């Protein structure tokens, strides 16, 4: 019902910035909770940021707080993740996720999201 496509990944040096984008189709996302997760090689899927639907708050993981900023553009049915001061530890495949019915306490749980994009690779290396 909802299709998600991420873009904006690439190879950057430590300290550089990148902005990821996720465009949704099939449904309008203003009422959906939206999130970014990432998965590094050999590791599990990690919560990055989430935005509660219906004008709710945005939350960021402690590991990225102050460096990454998630934002919505409901008019374009998109969400973004601005990433500043990138570190080698940020290297991962970044995924966009969506779900129509969630509570704040479950926003960071990957297993609660019904819709996922294909992922976009972010590599931070010298």
Short mmCIF file of N, CA, C and O in Angstrom, two decimals:
data_model
loop_
_atom_site.label_atom_id
_atom_site.label_comp_id
_atom_site.label_asym_id
_atom_site.label_seq_id
_atom_site.Cartn_x
_atom_site.Cartn_y
_atom_site.Cartn_z
N UNK A 1 0.82 -1.21 0.00
CA UNK A 1 0.00 0.00 0.00
C UNK A 1 0.85 1.26 0.00
O UNK A 1 0.43 2.27 -0.57
N UNK A 2 2.00 1.21 0.66
CA UNK A 2 2.92 2.33 0.70
C UNK A 2 4.26 1.87 0.16
O UNK A 2 4.82 0.87 0.62
N UNK A 3 4.78 2.60 -0.82
CA UNK A 3 6.09 2.33 -1.36
C UNK A 3 7.04 3.46 -0.96
O UNK A 3 6.67 4.64 -1.03
N UNK A 4 8.24 3.09 -0.53
CA UNK A 4 9.23 4.05 -0.06
C UNK A 4 10.51 3.88 -0.85
O UNK A 4 10.97 2.75 -1.07
N UNK A 5 11.10 4.99 -1.28
CA UNK A 5 12.35 4.97 -2.03
C UNK A 5 13.30 5.98 -1.43
O UNK A 5 13.00 7.18 -1.40
N UNK A 6 14.46 5.51 -0.97
CA UNK A 6 15.48 6.38 -0.40
C UNK A 6 16.47 6.82 -1.49
O UNK A 6 16.67 6.11 -2.48
N UNK A 7 17.10 7.96 -1.25
CA UNK A 7 18.15 8.44 -2.13
C UNK A 7 19.08 9.35 -1.35
O UNK A 7 18.75 9.78 -0.25
N UNK A 8 20.24 9.65 -1.91
CA UNK A 8 21.15 10.61 -1.32
C UNK A 8 22.40 10.03 -0.70
O UNK A 8 23.27 10.79 -0.26
N UNK A 9 22.51 8.72 -0.62
CA UNK A 9 23.69 8.11 -0.04
C UNK A 9 24.92 8.29 -0.92
O UNK A 9 24.83 8.71 -2.07
N UNK A 10 26.08 7.97 -0.35
CA UNK A 10 27.31 8.10 -1.09
C UNK A 10 28.52 7.92 -0.20
O UNK A 10 28.41 7.55 0.97
N UNK A 11 29.68 8.20 -0.77
CA UNK A 11 30.96 8.11 -0.07
C UNK A 11 31.42 9.50 0.32
O UNK A 11 31.54 10.39 -0.53
N UNK A 12 31.67 9.70 1.62
CA UNK A 12 32.12 10.99 2.13
C UNK A 12 33.25 10.79 3.12
O UNK A 12 33.50 9.67 3.59
N UNK A 13 33.94 11.88 3.44
CA UNK A 13 35.02 11.85 4.42
C UNK A 13 34.50 12.20 5.81
O UNK A 13 33.47 12.86 5.94
N UNK A 14 35.19 11.77 6.87
CA UNK A 14 34.78 12.16 8.22
C UNK A 14 34.65 13.67 8.36
O UNK A 14 35.49 14.42 7.87
N UNK A 15 33.57 14.11 9.01
CA UNK A 15 33.30 15.52 9.18
C UNK A 15 32.41 16.11 8.10
O UNK A 15 31.91 17.23 8.28
N UNK A 16 32.21 15.40 7.01
CA UNK A 16 31.37 15.89 5.92
C UNK A 16 29.89 15.74 6.25
O UNK A 16 29.51 15.19 7.28
N UNK A 17 29.04 16.23 5.35
CA UNK A 17 27.60 16.18 5.51
C UNK A 17 26.94 15.50 4.32
O UNK A 17 27.46 15.53 3.21
N UNK A 18 25.80 14.90 4.58
CA UNK A 18 24.94 14.31 3.56
C UNK A 18 23.49 14.52 3.96
O UNK A 18 23.18 14.58 5.15
N UNK A 19 22.61 14.61 2.97
CA UNK A 19 21.19 14.64 3.22
C UNK A 19 20.52 13.49 2.48
O UNK A 19 20.64 13.38 1.26
N UNK A 20 19.84 12.64 3.23
CA UNK A 20 19.09 11.54 2.64
C UNK A 20 17.63 11.96 2.47
O UNK A 20 17.10 12.74 3.26
N UNK A 21 17.00 11.41 1.44
CA UNK A 21 15.59 11.69 1.18
C UNK A 21 14.83 10.39 1.02
O UNK A 21 15.39 9.38 0.57
N UNK A 22 13.56 10.42 1.37
CA UNK A 22 12.68 9.28 1.22
C UNK A 22 11.35 9.78 0.68
O UNK A 22 10.70 10.61 1.32
N UNK A 23 10.96 9.30 -0.49
CA UNK A 23 9.69 9.68 -1.09
C UNK A 23 8.72 8.52 -0.99
O UNK A 23 9.08 7.37 -1.23
N UNK A 24 7.48 8.81 -0.60
CA UNK A 24 6.45 7.80 -0.43
C UNK A 24 5.41 7.92 -1.52
O UNK A 24 5.09 9.02 -1.98
N UNK A 25 4.87 6.79 -1.93
CA UNK A 25 3.78 6.76 -2.89
C UNK A 25 2.75 5.73 -2.45
O UNK A 25 3.04 4.85 -1.64
N UNK A 26 1.54 5.83 -2.96
CA UNK A 26 0.46 4.92 -2.61
C UNK A 26 -0.46 5.46 -1.55
O UNK A 26 -1.66 5.14 -1.56
N UNK A 27 0.06 6.23 -0.62
CA UNK A 27 -0.71 6.86 0.44
C UNK A 27 -0.05 8.18 0.82
O UNK A 27 1.15 8.34 0.65
N UNK A 28 -0.82 9.10 1.35
CA UNK A 28 -0.24 10.30 1.94
C UNK A 28 0.29 9.94 3.32
O UNK A 28 -0.29 9.12 4.03
N UNK A 29 1.40 10.57 3.71
CA UNK A 29 2.10 10.14 4.91
C UNK A 29 1.89 11.05 6.11
O UNK A 29 2.48 10.81 7.16
N UNK A 30 1.07 12.07 5.99
CA UNK A 30 0.91 13.01 7.10
C UNK A 30 0.45 12.33 8.37
O UNK A 30 0.83 12.75 9.47
N UNK A 31 -0.36 11.29 8.26
CA UNK A 31 -0.85 10.57 9.43
C UNK A 31 0.08 9.43 9.86
O UNK A 31 -0.14 8.85 10.92
N UNK A 32 1.08 9.11 9.05
CA UNK A 32 1.97 7.99 9.34
C UNK A 32 3.12 8.40 10.25
O UNK A 32 3.63 9.52 10.17
N UNK A 33 3.53 7.48 11.10
CA UNK A 33 4.81 7.61 11.76
C UNK A 33 5.90 7.20 10.77
O UNK A 33 5.78 6.18 10.10
N UNK A 34 6.94 8.01 10.67
CA UNK A 34 8.05 7.77 9.74
C UNK A 34 9.34 7.65 10.53
O UNK A 34 9.51 8.29 11.57
N UNK A 35 10.26 6.84 10.02
CA UNK A 35 11.50 6.61 10.75
C UNK A 35 12.66 6.33 9.82
O UNK A 35 12.47 5.95 8.65
N UNK A 36 13.86 6.54 10.35
CA UNK A 36 15.10 6.13 9.70
C UNK A 36 15.79 5.10 10.60
O UNK A 36 15.93 5.31 11.81
N UNK A 37 16.21 4.00 10.00
CA UNK A 37 17.02 2.99 10.64
C UNK A 37 18.29 2.80 9.81
O UNK A 37 18.34 3.16 8.64
N UNK A 38 19.30 2.21 10.43
CA UNK A 38 20.52 1.90 9.69
C UNK A 38 21.05 0.54 10.11
O UNK A 38 20.79 0.06 11.22
N UNK A 39 21.78 -0.09 9.20
CA UNK A 39 22.35 -1.40 9.47
C UNK A 39 23.78 -1.44 8.94
O UNK A 39 24.01 -1.36 7.74
N UNK A 40 24.74 -1.55 9.86
CA UNK A 40 26.14 -1.66 9.50
C UNK A 40 26.47 -3.11 9.19
O UNK A 40 25.77 -4.03 9.61
N UNK A 41 27.56 -3.36 8.45
CA UNK A 41 27.94 -4.74 8.11
C UNK A 41 28.10 -5.61 9.35
O UNK A 41 28.79 -5.25 10.30
N UNK A 42 27.42 -6.75 9.35
CA UNK A 42 27.52 -7.70 10.44
C UNK A 42 26.76 -7.32 11.69
O UNK A 42 26.90 -8.00 12.72
N UNK A 43 25.96 -6.25 11.66
CA UNK A 43 25.24 -5.80 12.83
C UNK A 43 23.74 -5.74 12.56
O UNK A 43 23.29 -5.82 11.42
N UNK A 44 22.96 -5.60 13.64
CA UNK A 44 21.52 -5.51 13.52
C UNK A 44 21.06 -4.13 13.09
O UNK A 44 21.84 -3.18 12.98
N UNK A 45 19.77 -4.03 12.85
CA UNK A 45 19.19 -2.77 12.43
C UNK A 45 19.04 -1.83 13.63
O UNK A 45 18.46 -2.19 14.66
N UNK A 46 19.55 -0.61 13.49
CA UNK A 46 19.64 0.35 14.59
C UNK A 46 18.73 1.55 14.33
O UNK A 46 18.71 2.11 13.22
N UNK A 47 18.01 1.97 15.35
CA UNK A 47 17.16 3.15 15.27
C UNK A 47 18.00 4.41 15.13
O UNK A 47 19.00 4.59 15.82
N UNK A 48 17.57 5.32 14.25
CA UNK A 48 18.25 6.59 14.04
C UNK A 48 17.36 7.76 14.43
O UNK A 48 17.74 8.59 15.25
N UNK A 49 16.16 7.83 13.86
CA UNK A 49 15.25 8.93 14.13
C UNK A 49 13.85 8.54 13.72
O UNK A 49 13.66 7.67 12.86
N UNK A 50 12.84 9.18 14.32
CA UNK A 50 11.46 8.91 13.97
C UNK A 50 10.63 10.16 14.16
O UNK A 50 10.94 11.01 15.00
N UNK A 51 9.56 10.25 13.39
CA UNK A 51 8.63 11.37 13.44
C UNK A 51 7.22 10.83 13.59
O UNK A 51 6.72 10.10 12.73
N UNK A 52 6.56 11.18 14.69
CA UNK A 52 5.20 10.75 14.94
C UNK A 52 4.25 11.44 13.98
O UNK A 52 4.41 12.62 13.67
N UNK A 53 3.25 10.72 13.49
CA UNK A 53 2.29 11.27 12.56
C UNK A 53 1.35 12.27 13.20
O UNK A 53 1.36 12.49 14.41
N UNK A 54 0.53 12.89 12.34
CA UNK A 54 -0.46 13.88 12.78
C UNK A 54 0.15 15.04 13.55
O UNK A 54 -0.39 15.48 14.57
N UNK A 55 1.28 15.53 13.07
CA UNK A 55 1.92 16.67 13.69
C UNK A 55 2.64 16.38 14.97
O UNK A 55 2.94 17.31 15.73
N UNK A 56 2.94 15.12 15.24
CA UNK A 56 3.63 14.73 16.46
C UNK A 56 5.09 15.11 16.46
O UNK A 56 5.64 15.65 15.50
N UNK A 57 5.75 14.78 17.56
CA UNK A 57 7.14 15.15 17.77
C UNK A 57 8.10 14.27 16.98
O UNK A 57 7.73 13.19 16.50
N UNK A 58 9.33 14.75 16.86
CA UNK A 58 10.42 14.03 16.22
C UNK A 58 11.43 13.63 17.27
O UNK A 58 11.74 14.41 18.18
N UNK A 59 11.97 12.42 17.16
CA UNK A 59 12.89 11.87 18.13
C UNK A 59 14.15 11.39 17.43
O UNK A 59 14.09 10.84 16.33
N UNK A 60 15.29 11.57 18.08
CA UNK A 60 16.57 11.15 17.53
C UNK A 60 17.31 10.27 18.53
O UNK A 60 17.25 10.51 19.74
N UNK A 61 17.97 9.25 18.03
CA UNK A 61 18.78 8.40 18.89
C UNK A 61 19.92 9.19 19.52
O UNK A 61 20.43 10.14 18.92
N UNK A 62 20.32 8.79 20.71
CA UNK A 62 21.39 9.49 21.40
C UNK A 62 22.68 9.52 20.58
O UNK A 62 23.44 10.48 20.65
N UNK A 63 22.93 8.48 19.81
CA UNK A 63 24.16 8.39 19.04
C UNK A 63 24.26 9.42 17.92
O UNK A 63 25.36 9.70 17.43
N UNK A 64 23.12 9.99 17.51
CA UNK A 64 23.12 10.96 16.43
C UNK A 64 22.58 12.32 16.84
O UNK A 64 22.64 13.27 16.04
N UNK A 65 22.08 12.45 18.04
CA UNK A 65 21.48 13.71 18.50
C UNK A 65 22.51 14.83 18.44
O UNK A 65 23.64 14.68 18.89
N UNK A 66 22.10 15.96 17.87
CA UNK A 66 23.00 17.09 17.69
C UNK A 66 23.75 17.07 16.38
O UNK A 66 24.34 18.09 16.00
N UNK A 67 23.76 15.94 15.68
CA UNK A 67 24.43 15.82 14.38
C UNK A 67 23.44 15.58 13.24
O UNK A 67 23.62 16.11 12.15
N UNK A 68 22.43 14.75 13.49
CA UNK A 68 21.44 14.42 12.47
C UNK A 68 20.13 15.11 12.79
O UNK A 68 19.76 15.27 13.96
N UNK A 69 19.39 15.49 11.75
CA UNK A 69 18.09 16.11 11.91
C UNK A 69 17.11 15.51 10.91
O UNK A 69 17.33 15.59 9.70
N UNK A 70 16.03 14.92 11.42
CA UNK A 70 14.97 14.41 10.57
C UNK A 70 13.91 15.47 10.38
O UNK A 70 13.57 16.19 11.31
N UNK A 71 13.37 15.56 9.17
CA UNK A 71 12.33 16.54 8.89
C UNK A 71 11.31 15.95 7.92
O UNK A 71 11.59 14.99 7.20
N UNK A 72 10.12 16.54 7.91
CA UNK A 72 9.04 16.13 7.02
C UNK A 72 8.73 17.22 6.01
O UNK A 72 8.84 18.41 6.30
N UNK A 73 8.32 16.79 4.82
CA UNK A 73 7.72 17.68 3.85
C UNK A 73 6.44 16.99 3.38
O UNK A 73 6.44 16.28 2.38
N UNK A 74 5.37 17.18 4.12
CA UNK A 74 4.13 16.48 3.83
C UNK A 74 3.55 16.87 2.47
O UNK A 74 2.90 16.05 1.82
N UNK A 75 3.78 18.10 2.03
CA UNK A 75 3.28 18.54 0.73
C UNK A 75 3.88 17.72 -0.41
O UNK A 75 3.23 17.51 -1.43
N UNK A 76 5.12 17.27 -0.24
CA UNK A 76 5.79 16.47 -1.26
C UNK A 76 5.79 14.98 -0.92
O UNK A 76 6.38 14.19 -1.65
N UNK A 77 5.15 14.62 0.19
CA UNK A 77 5.10 13.23 0.64
C UNK A 77 6.51 12.67 0.84
O UNK A 77 6.81 11.54 0.44
N UNK A 78 7.36 13.45 1.50
CA UNK A 78 8.75 13.08 1.69
C UNK A 78 9.20 13.31 3.12
O UNK A 78 8.62 14.12 3.85
N UNK A 79 10.24 12.60 3.50
CA UNK A 79 10.98 12.88 4.71
C UNK A 79 12.46 12.94 4.37
O UNK A 79 12.90 12.38 3.36
N UNK A 80 13.22 13.63 5.20
CA UNK A 80 14.65 13.82 4.97
C UNK A 80 15.43 13.53 6.24
O UNK A 80 14.90 13.57 7.35
N UNK A 81 16.69 13.23 6.06
CA UNK A 81 17.62 13.08 7.17
C UNK A 81 18.88 13.84 6.83
O UNK A 81 19.66 13.40 5.98
N UNK A 82 19.07 14.98 7.47
CA UNK A 82 20.28 15.76 7.29
C UNK A 82 21.33 15.25 8.26
O UNK A 82 21.10 15.23 9.47
N UNK A 83 22.48 14.86 7.75
CA UNK A 83 23.54 14.27 8.55
C UNK A 83 24.77 15.17 8.47
O UNK A 83 25.33 15.37 7.40
N UNK A 84 25.17 15.69 9.61
CA UNK A 84 26.35 16.54 9.72
C UNK A 84 27.40 15.85 10.58
O UNK A 84 27.11 14.94 11.34
N UNK A 85 28.63 16.33 10.46
CA UNK A 85 29.74 15.81 11.27
C UNK A 85 29.81 14.29 11.24
O UNK A 85 29.93 13.63 12.27
N UNK A 86 29.77 13.74 10.05
CA UNK A 86 29.72 12.29 9.90
C UNK A 86 31.00 11.62 10.40
O UNK A 86 32.10 12.16 10.25
N UNK A 87 30.82 10.46 10.99
CA UNK A 87 31.90 9.66 11.53
C UNK A 87 31.97 8.32 10.82
O UNK A 87 31.00 7.89 10.20
N UNK A 88 33.10 7.65 10.95
CA UNK A 88 33.23 6.31 10.37
C UNK A 88 32.17 5.36 10.91
O UNK A 88 31.69 4.48 10.18
N UNK A 89 31.79 5.53 12.17
CA UNK A 89 30.78 4.68 12.79
C UNK A 89 29.39 4.85 12.18
O UNK A 89 28.51 4.04 12.45
N UNK A 90 29.18 5.91 11.40
CA UNK A 90 27.90 6.12 10.73
C UNK A 90 27.77 5.32 9.45
O UNK A 90 26.70 5.33 8.83
N UNK A 91 28.82 4.65 9.02
CA UNK A 91 28.77 3.84 7.81
C UNK A 91 27.74 2.73 7.96
O UNK A 91 27.81 1.93 8.89
N UNK A 92 26.78 2.69 7.04
CA UNK A 92 25.70 1.71 7.11
C UNK A 92 24.80 1.88 5.90
O UNK A 92 24.90 2.86 5.15
N UNK A 93 23.91 0.91 5.72
CA UNK A 93 22.79 1.08 4.81
C UNK A 93 21.67 1.74 5.61
O UNK A 93 21.29 1.26 6.67
N UNK A 94 21.15 2.84 5.10
CA UNK A 94 20.10 3.60 5.77
C UNK A 94 18.76 3.29 5.13
O UNK A 94 18.61 3.36 3.91
N UNK A 95 17.78 2.97 5.98
CA UNK A 95 16.45 2.58 5.53
C UNK A 95 15.39 3.56 6.02
O UNK A 95 15.43 4.00 7.17
N UNK A 96 14.44 3.85 5.17
CA UNK A 96 13.26 4.61 5.52
C UNK A 96 12.13 3.64 5.85
O UNK A 96 11.97 2.61 5.18
N UNK A 97 11.34 3.94 6.88
CA UNK A 97 10.25 3.07 7.30
C UNK A 97 9.01 3.89 7.63
O UNK A 97 9.10 5.07 7.98
N UNK A 98 7.84 3.25 7.53
CA UNK A 98 6.57 3.91 7.80
C UNK A 98 5.59 2.95 8.44
O UNK A 98 5.61 1.75 8.18
N UNK A 99 4.71 3.50 9.26
CA UNK A 99 3.63 2.73 9.85
C UNK A 99 2.48 3.64 10.19
O UNK A 99 2.69 4.79 10.62
N UNK A 100 1.24 3.14 10.03
CA UNK A 100 0.05 3.96 10.18
C UNK A 100 -0.44 4.10 11.62
O UNK A 100 -1.18 5.02 11.93
N UNK A 101 -0.06 3.20 12.48
CA UNK A 101 -0.60 3.20 13.84
C UNK A 101 0.49 2.80 14.83
O UNK A 101 0.80 1.61 14.96
N UNK A 102 1.03 3.80 15.52
CA UNK A 102 2.09 3.54 16.49
C UNK A 102 1.94 4.47 17.69
O UNK A 102 1.31 5.53 17.59
N UNK A 103 2.54 4.07 18.79
CA UNK A 103 2.65 4.92 19.96
C UNK A 103 4.11 5.28 20.16
O UNK A 103 5.01 4.62 19.63
N UNK A 104 4.36 6.31 20.95
CA UNK A 104 5.71 6.82 21.12
C UNK A 104 6.67 5.75 21.61
O UNK A 104 7.82 5.67 21.15
N UNK A 105 6.23 4.89 22.50
CA UNK A 105 7.11 3.89 23.10
C UNK A 105 7.59 2.84 22.11
O UNK A 105 8.54 2.11 22.40
N UNK A 106 6.96 2.73 20.94
CA UNK A 106 7.36 1.73 19.95
C UNK A 106 8.04 2.32 18.73
O UNK A 106 8.39 1.58 17.81
N UNK A 107 8.25 3.61 18.68
CA UNK A 107 8.81 4.26 17.50
C UNK A 107 10.21 3.75 17.15
O UNK A 107 10.60 3.77 15.98
N UNK A 108 10.98 3.32 18.13
CA UNK A 108 12.34 2.87 17.91
C UNK A 108 12.46 1.38 17.61
O UNK A 108 13.57 0.88 17.45
N UNK A 109 11.34 0.68 17.51
CA UNK A 109 11.36 -0.77 17.28
C UNK A 109 11.15 -1.06 15.80
O UNK A 109 10.07 -0.82 15.25
N UNK A 110 12.15 -1.63 15.17
CA UNK A 110 12.07 -1.93 13.75
C UNK A 110 10.96 -2.91 13.42
O UNK A 110 10.34 -2.82 12.35
N UNK A 111 10.69 -3.85 14.33
CA UNK A 111 9.68 -4.87 14.05
C UNK A 111 8.27 -4.34 14.03
O UNK A 111 7.35 -5.05 13.63
N UNK A 112 8.05 -3.09 14.42
CA UNK A 112 6.72 -2.50 14.45
C UNK A 112 6.34 -1.79 13.16
O UNK A 112 5.19 -1.38 13.01
N UNK A 113 7.27 -1.64 12.23
CA UNK A 113 7.01 -0.90 10.99
C UNK A 113 6.60 -1.85 9.87
O UNK A 113 7.25 -2.88 9.64
N UNK A 114 5.54 -1.48 9.15
CA UNK A 114 5.02 -2.33 8.08
C UNK A 114 5.68 -2.09 6.73
O UNK A 114 5.72 -3.00 5.90
N UNK A 115 6.19 -0.89 6.49
CA UNK A 115 6.68 -0.52 5.17
C UNK A 115 8.12 -0.06 5.25
O UNK A 115 8.51 0.71 6.13
N UNK A 116 8.92 -0.53 4.28
CA UNK A 116 10.36 -0.26 4.25
C UNK A 116 10.81 0.06 2.84
O UNK A 116 10.31 -0.52 1.87
N UNK A 117 11.78 0.96 2.74
CA UNK A 117 12.44 1.20 1.48
C UNK A 117 13.54 0.19 1.24
O UNK A 117 13.80 -0.70 2.06
N UNK A 118 14.22 0.33 0.11
CA UNK A 118 15.26 -0.62 -0.27
C UNK A 118 16.61 -0.31 0.36
O UNK A 118 17.51 -1.16 0.35
N UNK A 119 16.77 0.87 0.92
CA UNK A 119 18.00 1.27 1.57
C UNK A 119 18.92 2.05 0.64
O UNK A 119 18.90 1.88 -0.57
N UNK A 120 19.74 2.91 1.24
CA UNK A 120 20.76 3.64 0.50
C UNK A 120 22.06 3.60 1.31
O UNK A 120 22.05 3.79 2.52
N UNK A 121 23.16 3.34 0.63
CA UNK A 121 24.45 3.14 1.29
C UNK A 121 25.10 4.47 1.63
O UNK A 121 25.25 5.33 0.76
N UNK A 122 25.53 4.60 2.88
CA UNK A 122 26.34 5.74 3.33
C UNK A 122 27.67 5.18 3.81
O UNK A 122 27.71 4.34 4.71
N UNK A 123 28.75 5.64 3.20
CA UNK A 123 30.09 5.21 3.58
C UNK A 123 30.91 6.43 3.99
O UNK A 123 31.05 7.37 3.20
N UNK A 124 31.44 6.40 5.20
CA UNK A 124 32.27 7.49 5.73
C UNK A 124 33.66 6.91 5.93
O UNK A 124 33.88 6.08 6.80
N UNK A 125 34.61 7.36 5.11
CA UNK A 125 35.94 6.76 5.12
C UNK A 125 36.98 7.75 4.63
O UNK A 125 36.69 8.63 3.82
N UNK A 126 38.20 7.60 5.13
CA UNK A 126 39.33 8.38 4.64
C UNK A 126 39.90 7.75 3.39
O UNK A 126 39.60 6.62 3.02
#
